[in-house]
Amino acid sequence: MSGRAELDAAPATQTRAYPAPGAVLELLKPITWFPPMWAFLCGAVASGAAFGEAWLLIAAGILLAGPLVCGMSQAVNDWFDRHVDAINEPQRPIPSGRMPGRWGLWVAVAWTGVSLAWGAMLGAWGLIATACGVALAWAYSAPPLRLKANGWWGNLACGLAYESLPWITAAAVLTQAAPRPAVLAIALLYGLAAHGIMTLNDFKAIEGDRRSGIRSLPVMLGPERAARVACWFMAVPQAVVVALLLAMAAPLEAAIVAALLAGQAWAMRRMLTDPRRLAPWYNGTGVVQFVLGMLASAFALRAGAGL
């Protein structure tokens, strides 16, 4: 089965007419909301805005980045990945039948509309950024582009959407102007580094990806080579961030990011001894240091260092 017929077919026998209680929230995957919410917070810090005066706008932006746009992207992904999930994670709402029929698609469409409406309330910059996030989410998961079918492009789109876009959005919304070049550069570097994190996240789905034709990097390169590529993607952009912070006269923040990168290097070295088993472990250790480096960089930008 392939093409349109595959997308329309249900991966599991449906026994319900409506979603089970809690299935919609599970479809939106709250556990995935943290990265874009944190990136939006970093962008808010970098913007220089006074939190006491802009707290309501910041809260609205964090809600947009996490529960709305990220939640919408998860619903879109689960709908178009339901056949892969039937292999890898059959307990998920759609393949398990707890989200019957085309309810997964309707939730994705409805949440897209809610996200765009909420983004519009944040002004022109908010609407533009939300439209970009929505476009990336659908392009990542849905035919005909389905960027996730190729690990190079899909992980790049995901990293930019999860890290760079929320950061840039916050800086633009809170200043009502295009972000400074330094803000753009560091936000884009962290989005590029997130490509490696996305690659490690693909390790849990190798078998289903291989059987369904999704060419993730672990499928294309094998676990060992993919893990090494992921490490380079994570490390090199952060090293460039350190260099930029030094060039911007922020030696303390540069030292913090460098120390956190050294901690990640230790975790990478351990993870490379058994990538398939230790990739989840790295996501619980190295990624914490990654996001702390983001915040340190944001404070450097807030302090007034810039290009």
PDB file of C-alpha atoms in Angstrom:
ATOM      1  CA  MET A   1       0.000   0.000   0.000  1.00  0.00           C
ATOM      2  CA  SER A   2       1.415   3.413  -0.905  1.00  0.00           C
ATOM      3  CA  GLY A   3       0.603   6.992  -1.845  1.00  0.00           C
ATOM      4  CA  ARG A   4      -2.821   8.459  -1.184  1.00  0.00           C
ATOM      5  CA  ALA A   5      -4.350   5.099  -0.338  1.00  0.00           C
ATOM      6  CA  GLU A   6      -1.777   4.577   2.410  1.00  0.00           C
ATOM      7  CA  LEU A   7      -2.423   7.996   3.906  1.00  0.00           C
ATOM      8  CA  ASP A   8      -6.190   7.462   3.981  1.00  0.00           C
ATOM      9  CA  ALA A   9      -6.065   3.974   5.434  1.00  0.00           C
ATOM     10  CA  ALA A  10      -6.343   3.488   9.192  1.00  0.00           C
ATOM     11  CA  PRO A  11      -3.457   1.620  10.822  1.00  0.00           C
ATOM     12  CA  ALA A  12      -5.644   0.025  13.457  1.00  0.00           C
ATOM     13  CA  THR A  13      -9.192  -1.236  13.703  1.00  0.00           C
ATOM     14  CA  GLN A  14     -11.322   1.642  14.924  1.00  0.00           C
ATOM     15  CA  THR A  15     -13.844   0.899  17.675  1.00  0.00           C
ATOM     16  CA  ARG A  16     -14.651   4.427  18.883  1.00  0.00           C
ATOM     17  CA  ALA A  17     -16.629   7.265  17.312  1.00  0.00           C
ATOM     18  CA  TYR A  18     -14.895  10.024  19.311  1.00  0.00           C
ATOM     19  CA  PRO A  19     -11.446  10.432  20.877  1.00  0.00           C
ATOM     20  CA  ALA A  20     -10.919   8.874  24.266  1.00  0.00           C
ATOM     21  CA  PRO A  21     -10.605  11.297  27.217  1.00  0.00           C
ATOM     22  CA  GLY A  22      -7.050  12.600  27.326  1.00  0.00           C
ATOM     23  CA  ALA A  23      -6.224  11.382  23.815  1.00  0.00           C
ATOM     24  CA  VAL A  24      -6.242  14.900  22.362  1.00  0.00           C
ATOM     25  CA  LEU A  25      -3.793  16.156  24.987  1.00  0.00           C
ATOM     26  CA  GLU A  26      -1.618  13.106  24.418  1.00  0.00           C
ATOM     27  CA  LEU A  27      -1.692  13.817  20.673  1.00  0.00           C
ATOM     28  CA  LEU A  28      -0.390  17.346  21.329  1.00  0.00           C
ATOM     29  CA  LYS A  29       2.508  15.853  23.394  1.00  0.00           C
ATOM     30  CA  PRO A  30       3.109  18.366  26.215  1.00  0.00           C
ATOM     31  CA  ILE A  31       6.551  16.848  26.836  1.00  0.00           C
ATOM     32  CA  THR A  32       7.716  18.288  23.484  1.00  0.00           C
ATOM     33  CA  TRP A  33       6.660  21.853  24.258  1.00  0.00           C
ATOM     34  CA  PHE A  34       9.672  22.739  26.386  1.00  0.00           C
ATOM     35  CA  PRO A  35      12.279  23.411  23.629  1.00  0.00           C
ATOM     36  CA  PRO A  36      10.326  26.113  21.741  1.00  0.00           C
ATOM     37  CA  MET A  37       9.023  27.631  24.982  1.00  0.00           C
ATOM     38  CA  TRP A  38      12.590  27.840  26.295  1.00  0.00           C
ATOM     39  CA  ALA A  39      13.789  29.297  22.984  1.00  0.00           C
ATOM     40  CA  PHE A  40      11.061  31.963  23.155  1.00  0.00           C
ATOM     41  CA  LEU A  41      12.161  32.800  26.704  1.00  0.00           C
ATOM     42  CA  CYS A  42      15.761  33.123  25.485  1.00  0.00           C
ATOM     43  CA  GLY A  43      14.613  35.446  22.731  1.00  0.00           C
ATOM     44  CA  ALA A  44      12.717  37.522  25.283  1.00  0.00           C
ATOM     45  CA  VAL A  45      15.838  37.793  27.428  1.00  0.00           C
ATOM     46  CA  ALA A  46      17.971  38.706  24.411  1.00  0.00           C
ATOM     47  CA  SER A  47      15.499  41.400  23.306  1.00  0.00           C
ATOM     48  CA  GLY A  48      16.278  43.514  26.370  1.00  0.00           C
ATOM     49  CA  ALA A  49      12.582  43.920  27.176  1.00  0.00           C
ATOM     50  CA  ALA A  50      11.610  44.704  30.762  1.00  0.00           C
ATOM     51  CA  PHE A  51       9.915  41.533  32.020  1.00  0.00           C
ATOM     52  CA  GLY A  52       7.871  43.469  34.575  1.00  0.00           C
ATOM     53  CA  GLU A  53       6.256  45.505  31.841  1.00  0.00           C
ATOM     54  CA  ALA A  54       6.069  42.876  29.094  1.00  0.00           C
ATOM     55  CA  TRP A  55       5.199  39.786  31.173  1.00  0.00           C
ATOM     56  CA  LEU A  56       1.754  39.357  29.611  1.00  0.00           C
ATOM     57  CA  LEU A  57       3.147  39.502  26.068  1.00  0.00           C
ATOM     58  CA  ILE A  58       5.936  37.102  27.028  1.00  0.00           C
ATOM     59  CA  ALA A  59       3.440  34.669  28.560  1.00  0.00           C
ATOM     60  CA  ALA A  60       1.282  34.860  25.427  1.00  0.00           C
ATOM     61  CA  GLY A  61       4.335  34.157  23.268  1.00  0.00           C
ATOM     62  CA  ILE A  62       5.406  31.185  25.361  1.00  0.00           C
ATOM     63  CA  LEU A  63       1.875  29.785  25.063  1.00  0.00           C
ATOM     64  CA  LEU A  64       2.045  30.306  21.294  1.00  0.00           C
ATOM     65  CA  ALA A  65       5.440  28.602  20.956  1.00  0.00           C
ATOM     66  CA  GLY A  66       4.605  25.564  23.092  1.00  0.00           C
ATOM     67  CA  PRO A  67       0.996  24.373  23.479  1.00  0.00           C
ATOM     68  CA  LEU A  68      -0.176  25.984  20.240  1.00  0.00           C
ATOM     69  CA  VAL A  69       2.400  25.833  17.433  1.00  0.00           C
ATOM     70  CA  CYS A  70       4.455  22.940  18.827  1.00  0.00           C
ATOM     71  CA  GLY A  71       1.298  21.070  19.846  1.00  0.00           C
ATOM     72  CA  MET A  72      -0.103  21.602  16.371  1.00  0.00           C
ATOM     73  CA  SER A  73       3.095  20.289  14.791  1.00  0.00           C
ATOM     74  CA  GLN A  74       2.866  17.136  16.894  1.00  0.00           C
ATOM     75  CA  ALA A  75      -0.712  16.512  15.803  1.00  0.00           C
ATOM     76  CA  VAL A  76       0.232  17.015  12.154  1.00  0.00           C
ATOM     77  CA  ASN A  77       3.208  14.695  12.504  1.00  0.00           C
ATOM     78  CA  ASP A  78       1.238  11.954  14.241  1.00  0.00           C
ATOM     79  CA  TRP A  79      -1.471  12.015  11.587  1.00  0.00           C
ATOM     80  CA  PHE A  80       0.922  11.612   8.677  1.00  0.00           C
ATOM     81  CA  ASP A  81       3.136   9.210  10.654  1.00  0.00           C
ATOM     82  CA  ARG A  82       0.366   6.943  11.894  1.00  0.00           C
ATOM     83  CA  HIS A  83       1.552   3.972   9.843  1.00  0.00           C
ATOM     84  CA  VAL A  84       5.120   4.362  11.106  1.00  0.00           C
ATOM     85  CA  ASP A  85       3.819   4.713  14.658  1.00  0.00           C
ATOM     86  CA  ALA A  86       1.811   1.520  14.226  1.00  0.00           C
ATOM     87  CA  ILE A  87       5.222  -0.193  13.983  1.00  0.00           C
ATOM     88  CA  ASN A  88       7.316   1.865  16.395  1.00  0.00           C
ATOM     89  CA  GLU A  89       4.808   3.053  18.996  1.00  0.00           C
ATOM     90  CA  PRO A  90       1.412   1.374  18.527  1.00  0.00           C
ATOM     91  CA  GLN A  91       0.237   2.697  21.885  1.00  0.00           C
ATOM     92  CA  ARG A  92      -0.011   6.264  20.526  1.00  0.00           C
ATOM     93  CA  PRO A  93      -3.534   7.738  20.208  1.00  0.00           C
ATOM     94  CA  ILE A  94      -4.046   7.252  16.458  1.00  0.00           C
ATOM     95  CA  PRO A  95      -2.650   3.740  15.837  1.00  0.00           C
ATOM     96  CA  SER A  96      -4.168   2.489  19.106  1.00  0.00           C
ATOM     97  CA  GLY A  97      -7.642   3.592  18.010  1.00  0.00           C
ATOM     98  CA  ARG A  98      -8.118   6.028  20.893  1.00  0.00           C
ATOM     99  CA  MET A  99      -8.136   8.814  18.265  1.00  0.00           C
ATOM    100  CA  PRO A 100     -10.462   7.195  15.707  1.00  0.00           C
ATOM    101  CA  GLY A 101     -11.226   7.932  12.080  1.00  0.00           C
ATOM    102  CA  ARG A 102      -9.872  11.263  10.847  1.00  0.00           C
ATOM    103  CA  TRP A 103     -10.024  12.968  14.226  1.00  0.00           C
ATOM    104  CA  GLY A 104      -6.236  13.301  14.281  1.00  0.00           C
ATOM    105  CA  LEU A 105      -6.378  15.326  11.077  1.00  0.00           C
ATOM    106  CA  TRP A 106      -9.234  17.497  12.336  1.00  0.00           C
ATOM    107  CA  VAL A 107      -7.333  18.287  15.524  1.00  0.00           C
ATOM    108  CA  ALA A 108      -4.254  19.252  13.469  1.00  0.00           C
ATOM    109  CA  VAL A 109      -6.312  21.561  11.231  1.00  0.00           C
ATOM    110  CA  ALA A 110      -8.201  23.131  14.132  1.00  0.00           C
ATOM    111  CA  TRP A 111      -5.014  23.733  16.134  1.00  0.00           C
ATOM    112  CA  THR A 112      -3.444  25.325  13.053  1.00  0.00           C
ATOM    113  CA  GLY A 113      -6.279  27.847  12.931  1.00  0.00           C
ATOM    114  CA  VAL A 114      -6.071  28.562  16.659  1.00  0.00           C
ATOM    115  CA  SER A 115      -2.309  29.092  16.402  1.00  0.00           C
ATOM    116  CA  LEU A 116      -2.645  31.570  13.536  1.00  0.00           C
ATOM    117  CA  ALA A 117      -5.381  33.500  15.346  1.00  0.00           C
ATOM    118  CA  TRP A 118      -3.292  33.661  18.533  1.00  0.00           C
ATOM    119  CA  GLY A 119      -0.211  34.745  16.599  1.00  0.00           C
ATOM    120  CA  ALA A 120      -2.206  37.554  14.984  1.00  0.00           C
ATOM    121  CA  MET A 121      -2.999  38.904  18.458  1.00  0.00           C
ATOM    122  CA  LEU A 122       0.732  39.462  18.957  1.00  0.00           C
ATOM    123  CA  GLY A 123       0.862  41.836  16.020  1.00  0.00           C
ATOM    124  CA  ALA A 124       2.268  41.640  12.512  1.00  0.00           C
ATOM    125  CA  TRP A 125       5.549  40.069  13.652  1.00  0.00           C
ATOM    126  CA  GLY A 126       3.677  37.453  15.636  1.00  0.00           C
ATOM    127  CA  LEU A 127       1.453  36.526  12.709  1.00  0.00           C
ATOM    128  CA  ILE A 128       4.351  36.320  10.257  1.00  0.00           C
ATOM    129  CA  ALA A 129       6.347  34.117  12.622  1.00  0.00           C
ATOM    130  CA  THR A 130       3.362  31.873  13.343  1.00  0.00           C
ATOM    131  CA  ALA A 131       2.676  31.466   9.629  1.00  0.00           C
ATOM    132  CA  CYS A 132       6.312  30.418   9.140  1.00  0.00           C
ATOM    133  CA  GLY A 133       6.049  27.911  11.990  1.00  0.00           C
ATOM    134  CA  VAL A 134       2.806  26.468  10.631  1.00  0.00           C
ATOM    135  CA  ALA A 135       4.284  26.178   7.131  1.00  0.00           C
ATOM    136  CA  LEU A 136       7.365  24.389   8.455  1.00  0.00           C
ATOM    137  CA  ALA A 137       5.246  21.986  10.509  1.00  0.00           C
ATOM    138  CA  TRP A 138       3.088  20.932   7.570  1.00  0.00           C
ATOM    139  CA  ALA A 139       6.038  20.810   5.157  1.00  0.00           C
ATOM    140  CA  TYR A 140       7.933  18.615   7.621  1.00  0.00           C
ATOM    141  CA  SER A 141       5.225  15.960   7.936  1.00  0.00           C
ATOM    142  CA  ALA A 142       2.787  16.201   5.045  1.00  0.00           C
ATOM    143  CA  PRO A 143       3.076  15.234   1.380  1.00  0.00           C
ATOM    144  CA  PRO A 144       4.164  16.341  -1.113  1.00  0.00           C
ATOM    145  CA  LEU A 145       7.205  17.881   0.612  1.00  0.00           C
ATOM    146  CA  ARG A 146       7.330  15.638   3.717  1.00  0.00           C
ATOM    147  CA  LEU A 147      10.760  16.941   4.651  1.00  0.00           C
ATOM    148  CA  LYS A 148      11.129  14.366   7.389  1.00  0.00           C
ATOM    149  CA  ALA A 149      11.475  11.672   4.726  1.00  0.00           C
ATOM    150  CA  ASN A 150      15.087  12.872   4.405  1.00  0.00           C
ATOM    151  CA  GLY A 151      17.031  13.275   7.636  1.00  0.00           C
ATOM    152  CA  TRP A 152      19.220  16.097   6.343  1.00  0.00           C
ATOM    153  CA  TRP A 153      16.345  18.415   5.411  1.00  0.00           C
ATOM    154  CA  GLY A 154      13.816  17.264   7.970  1.00  0.00           C
ATOM    155  CA  ASN A 155      16.107  17.701  10.951  1.00  0.00           C
ATOM    156  CA  LEU A 156      17.182  21.111   9.705  1.00  0.00           C
ATOM    157  CA  ALA A 157      13.551  22.242   9.420  1.00  0.00           C
ATOM    158  CA  CYS A 158      12.792  20.851  12.859  1.00  0.00           C
ATOM    159  CA  GLY A 159      15.810  22.483  14.504  1.00  0.00           C
ATOM    160  CA  LEU A 160      15.043  25.869  12.999  1.00  0.00           C
ATOM    161  CA  ALA A 161      11.369  25.610  13.982  1.00  0.00           C
ATOM    162  CA  TYR A 162      12.067  24.469  17.556  1.00  0.00           C
ATOM    163  CA  GLU A 163      14.977  26.766  18.435  1.00  0.00           C
ATOM    164  CA  SER A 164      15.643  29.570  15.941  1.00  0.00           C
ATOM    165  CA  LEU A 165      12.111  30.648  15.056  1.00  0.00           C
ATOM    166  CA  PRO A 166      10.759  31.058  18.627  1.00  0.00           C
ATOM    167  CA  TRP A 167      13.918  32.940  19.637  1.00  0.00           C
ATOM    168  CA  ILE A 168      13.650  35.322  16.671  1.00  0.00           C
ATOM    169  CA  THR A 169       9.889  35.661  17.174  1.00  0.00           C
ATOM    170  CA  ALA A 170      10.294  36.783  20.783  1.00  0.00           C
ATOM    171  CA  ALA A 171      12.922  39.359  19.868  1.00  0.00           C
ATOM    172  CA  ALA A 172      10.758  40.731  17.055  1.00  0.00           C
ATOM    173  CA  VAL A 173       7.459  40.757  18.974  1.00  0.00           C
ATOM    174  CA  LEU A 174       8.927  42.419  22.054  1.00  0.00           C
ATOM    175  CA  THR A 175      10.778  45.134  20.118  1.00  0.00           C
ATOM    176  CA  GLN A 176       8.318  45.400  17.208  1.00  0.00           C
ATOM    177  CA  ALA A 177      11.314  45.492  14.904  1.00  0.00           C
ATOM    178  CA  ALA A 178      13.598  43.142  13.031  1.00  0.00           C
ATOM    179  CA  PRO A 179      16.043  41.498  15.478  1.00  0.00           C
ATOM    180  CA  ARG A 180      19.637  42.676  15.602  1.00  0.00           C
ATOM    181  CA  PRO A 181      22.174  40.733  13.492  1.00  0.00           C
ATOM    182  CA  ALA A 182      23.765  39.230  16.613  1.00  0.00           C
ATOM    183  CA  VAL A 183      20.394  37.913  17.798  1.00  0.00           C
ATOM    184  CA  LEU A 184      19.705  36.397  14.379  1.00  0.00           C
ATOM    185  CA  ALA A 185      23.159  34.821  14.163  1.00  0.00           C
ATOM    186  CA  ILE A 186      23.055  33.145  17.578  1.00  0.00           C
ATOM    187  CA  ALA A 187      19.437  32.020  17.173  1.00  0.00           C
ATOM    188  CA  LEU A 188      20.261  30.422  13.826  1.00  0.00           C
ATOM    189  CA  LEU A 189      23.374  28.742  15.209  1.00  0.00           C
ATOM    190  CA  TYR A 190      21.397  27.097  17.994  1.00  0.00           C
ATOM    191  CA  GLY A 191      18.782  25.984  15.484  1.00  0.00           C
ATOM    192  CA  LEU A 192      21.507  24.413  13.362  1.00  0.00           C
ATOM    193  CA  ALA A 193      22.961  22.689  16.426  1.00  0.00           C
ATOM    194  CA  ALA A 194      19.504  21.255  17.178  1.00  0.00           C
ATOM    195  CA  HIS A 195      19.839  19.269  13.917  1.00  0.00           C
ATOM    196  CA  GLY A 196      22.051  16.891  15.898  1.00  0.00           C
ATOM    197  CA  ILE A 197      19.531  16.594  18.721  1.00  0.00           C
ATOM    198  CA  MET A 198      16.835  15.695  16.189  1.00  0.00           C
ATOM    199  CA  THR A 199      19.117  13.013  14.733  1.00  0.00           C
ATOM    200  CA  LEU A 200      19.563  11.395  18.147  1.00  0.00           C
ATOM    201  CA  ASN A 201      15.795  11.522  18.619  1.00  0.00           C
ATOM    202  CA  ASP A 202      15.434   9.449  15.425  1.00  0.00           C
ATOM    203  CA  PHE A 203      17.245   6.503  16.998  1.00  0.00           C
ATOM    204  CA  LYS A 204      14.071   5.290  18.693  1.00  0.00           C
ATOM    205  CA  ALA A 205      12.308   4.850  15.339  1.00  0.00           C
ATOM    206  CA  ILE A 206      14.959   3.163  13.186  1.00  0.00           C
ATOM    207  CA  GLU A 207      12.998  -0.001  12.435  1.00  0.00           C
ATOM    208  CA  GLY A 208       9.730   1.732  11.586  1.00  0.00           C
ATOM    209  CA  ASP A 209      11.518   4.391   9.516  1.00  0.00           C
ATOM    210  CA  ARG A 210      13.375   1.735   7.531  1.00  0.00           C
ATOM    211  CA  ARG A 211      10.219  -0.267   6.803  1.00  0.00           C
ATOM    212  CA  SER A 212       8.197   2.806   5.824  1.00  0.00           C
ATOM    213  CA  GLY A 213      10.824   4.427   3.598  1.00  0.00           C
ATOM    214  CA  ILE A 214      11.756   7.345   5.857  1.00  0.00           C
ATOM    215  CA  ARG A 215      15.440   8.063   5.264  1.00  0.00           C
ATOM    216  CA  SER A 216      16.462   9.336   8.685  1.00  0.00           C
ATOM    217  CA  LEU A 217      20.181   9.698   9.252  1.00  0.00           C
ATOM    218  CA  PRO A 218      20.357   6.560  11.443  1.00  0.00           C
ATOM    219  CA  VAL A 219      18.703   4.660   8.562  1.00  0.00           C
ATOM    220  CA  MET A 220      20.904   6.181   5.852  1.00  0.00           C
ATOM    221  CA  LEU A 221      24.234   6.210   7.692  1.00  0.00           C
ATOM    222  CA  GLY A 222      23.805   3.540  10.340  1.00  0.00           C
ATOM    223  CA  PRO A 223      23.647   4.300  14.081  1.00  0.00           C
ATOM    224  CA  GLU A 224      27.388   4.787  14.623  1.00  0.00           C
ATOM    225  CA  ARG A 225      28.009   7.202  11.746  1.00  0.00           C
ATOM    226  CA  ALA A 226      24.748   9.055  12.381  1.00  0.00           C
ATOM    227  CA  ALA A 227      25.722   9.562  16.018  1.00  0.00           C
ATOM    228  CA  ARG A 228      29.075  11.032  15.007  1.00  0.00           C
ATOM    229  CA  VAL A 229      27.395  13.360  12.509  1.00  0.00           C
ATOM    230  CA  ALA A 230      24.943  14.426  15.225  1.00  0.00           C
ATOM    231  CA  CYS A 231      27.805  15.268  17.558  1.00  0.00           C
ATOM    232  CA  TRP A 232      29.482  17.467  14.957  1.00  0.00           C
ATOM    233  CA  PHE A 233      26.192  19.245  14.253  1.00  0.00           C
ATOM    234  CA  MET A 234      25.728  19.935  17.960  1.00  0.00           C
ATOM    235  CA  ALA A 235      29.313  20.945  18.742  1.00  0.00           C
ATOM    236  CA  VAL A 236      30.479  23.124  15.840  1.00  0.00           C
ATOM    237  CA  PRO A 237      27.687  25.768  15.968  1.00  0.00           C
ATOM    238  CA  GLN A 238      28.158  26.112  19.718  1.00  0.00           C
ATOM    239  CA  ALA A 239      31.884  26.629  19.215  1.00  0.00           C
ATOM    240  CA  VAL A 240      31.017  29.411  16.768  1.00  0.00           C
ATOM    241  CA  VAL A 241      28.692  30.895  19.409  1.00  0.00           C
ATOM    242  CA  VAL A 242      31.635  30.980  21.850  1.00  0.00           C
ATOM    243  CA  ALA A 243      33.733  32.799  19.257  1.00  0.00           C
ATOM    244  CA  LEU A 244      30.947  35.304  18.577  1.00  0.00           C
ATOM    245  CA  LEU A 245      30.477  36.008  22.279  1.00  0.00           C
ATOM    246  CA  LEU A 246      34.199  36.676  22.629  1.00  0.00           C
ATOM    247  CA  ALA A 247      34.058  38.985  19.620  1.00  0.00           C
ATOM    248  CA  MET A 248      31.105  40.795  21.199  1.00  0.00           C
ATOM    249  CA  ALA A 249      33.042  41.441  24.439  1.00  0.00           C
ATOM    250  CA  ALA A 250      31.098  38.923  26.531  1.00  0.00           C
ATOM    251  CA  PRO A 251      33.926  36.807  28.007  1.00  0.00           C
ATOM    252  CA  LEU A 252      31.960  35.522  31.022  1.00  0.00           C
ATOM    253  CA  GLU A 253      29.097  34.192  28.927  1.00  0.00           C
ATOM    254  CA  ALA A 254      31.581  32.783  26.393  1.00  0.00           C
ATOM    255  CA  ALA A 255      33.330  30.905  29.209  1.00  0.00           C
ATOM    256  CA  ILE A 256      30.002  29.526  30.463  1.00  0.00           C
ATOM    257  CA  VAL A 257      29.006  28.273  27.009  1.00  0.00           C
ATOM    258  CA  ALA A 258      32.486  26.792  26.498  1.00  0.00           C
ATOM    259  CA  ALA A 259      32.295  24.949  29.836  1.00  0.00           C
ATOM    260  CA  LEU A 260      28.851  23.601  29.003  1.00  0.00           C
ATOM    261  CA  LEU A 261      30.121  22.508  25.592  1.00  0.00           C
ATOM    262  CA  ALA A 262      32.970  20.655  27.303  1.00  0.00           C
ATOM    263  CA  GLY A 263      30.390  18.849  29.425  1.00  0.00           C
ATOM    264  CA  GLN A 264      28.486  17.906  26.294  1.00  0.00           C
ATOM    265  CA  ALA A 265      31.705  16.629  24.722  1.00  0.00           C
ATOM    266  CA  TRP A 266      32.155  14.263  27.663  1.00  0.00           C
ATOM    267  CA  ALA A 267      28.551  13.043  27.263  1.00  0.00           C
ATOM    268  CA  MET A 268      29.037  12.664  23.501  1.00  0.00           C
ATOM    269  CA  ARG A 269      32.120  10.534  24.004  1.00  0.00           C
ATOM    270  CA  ARG A 270      30.206   8.182  26.277  1.00  0.00           C
ATOM    271  CA  MET A 271      27.179   8.094  23.984  1.00  0.00           C
ATOM    272  CA  LEU A 272      29.331   7.147  20.988  1.00  0.00           C
ATOM    273  CA  THR A 273      30.344   3.900  22.703  1.00  0.00           C
ATOM    274  CA  ASP A 274      26.795   2.560  22.177  1.00  0.00           C
ATOM    275  CA  PRO A 275      24.651   5.073  20.280  1.00  0.00           C
ATOM    276  CA  ARG A 276      21.461   3.019  20.038  1.00  0.00           C
ATOM    277  CA  ARG A 277      21.348   2.422  23.774  1.00  0.00           C
ATOM    278  CA  LEU A 278      22.751   5.745  24.988  1.00  0.00           C
ATOM    279  CA  ALA A 279      21.088   8.264  22.640  1.00  0.00           C
ATOM    280  CA  PRO A 280      18.126   8.650  25.069  1.00  0.00           C
ATOM    281  CA  TRP A 281      20.600   9.058  27.937  1.00  0.00           C
ATOM    282  CA  TYR A 282      22.359  11.845  26.046  1.00  0.00           C
ATOM    283  CA  ASN A 283      19.062  13.626  25.450  1.00  0.00           C
ATOM    284  CA  GLY A 284      18.630  13.718  29.215  1.00  0.00           C
ATOM    285  CA  THR A 285      22.140  14.979  30.011  1.00  0.00           C
ATOM    286  CA  GLY A 286      23.832  16.745  27.116  1.00  0.00           C
ATOM    287  CA  VAL A 287      20.681  18.592  26.051  1.00  0.00           C
ATOM    288  CA  VAL A 288      20.308  20.154  29.506  1.00  0.00           C
ATOM    289  CA  GLN A 289      23.746  21.720  29.075  1.00  0.00           C
ATOM    290  CA  PHE A 290      22.800  22.795  25.549  1.00  0.00           C
ATOM    291  CA  VAL A 291      19.756  24.773  26.697  1.00  0.00           C
ATOM    292  CA  LEU A 292      21.656  26.362  29.589  1.00  0.00           C
ATOM    293  CA  GLY A 293      24.164  27.622  27.032  1.00  0.00           C
ATOM    294  CA  MET A 294      21.301  29.157  25.082  1.00  0.00           C
ATOM    295  CA  LEU A 295      20.246  31.153  28.138  1.00  0.00           C
ATOM    296  CA  ALA A 296      23.803  32.295  28.838  1.00  0.00           C
ATOM    297  CA  SER A 297      24.063  33.526  25.244  1.00  0.00           C
ATOM    298  CA  ALA A 298      20.750  35.341  25.590  1.00  0.00           C
ATOM    299  CA  PHE A 299      21.997  37.197  28.664  1.00  0.00           C
ATOM    300  CA  ALA A 300      25.096  38.259  26.735  1.00  0.00           C
ATOM    301  CA  LEU A 301      22.859  39.769  24.076  1.00  0.00           C
ATOM    302  CA  ARG A 302      20.676  41.405  26.722  1.00  0.00           C
ATOM    303  CA  ALA A 303      23.708  43.042  28.309  1.00  0.00           C
ATOM    304  CA  GLY A 304      24.105  45.092  25.168  1.00  0.00           C
ATOM    305  CA  ALA A 305      26.878  43.223  23.369  1.00  0.00           C
ATOM    306  CA  GLY A 306      26.006  43.174  19.696  1.00  0.00           C
ATOM    307  CA  LEU A 307      27.160  43.593  16.157  1.00  0.00           C
TER     308      LEU A 307
END
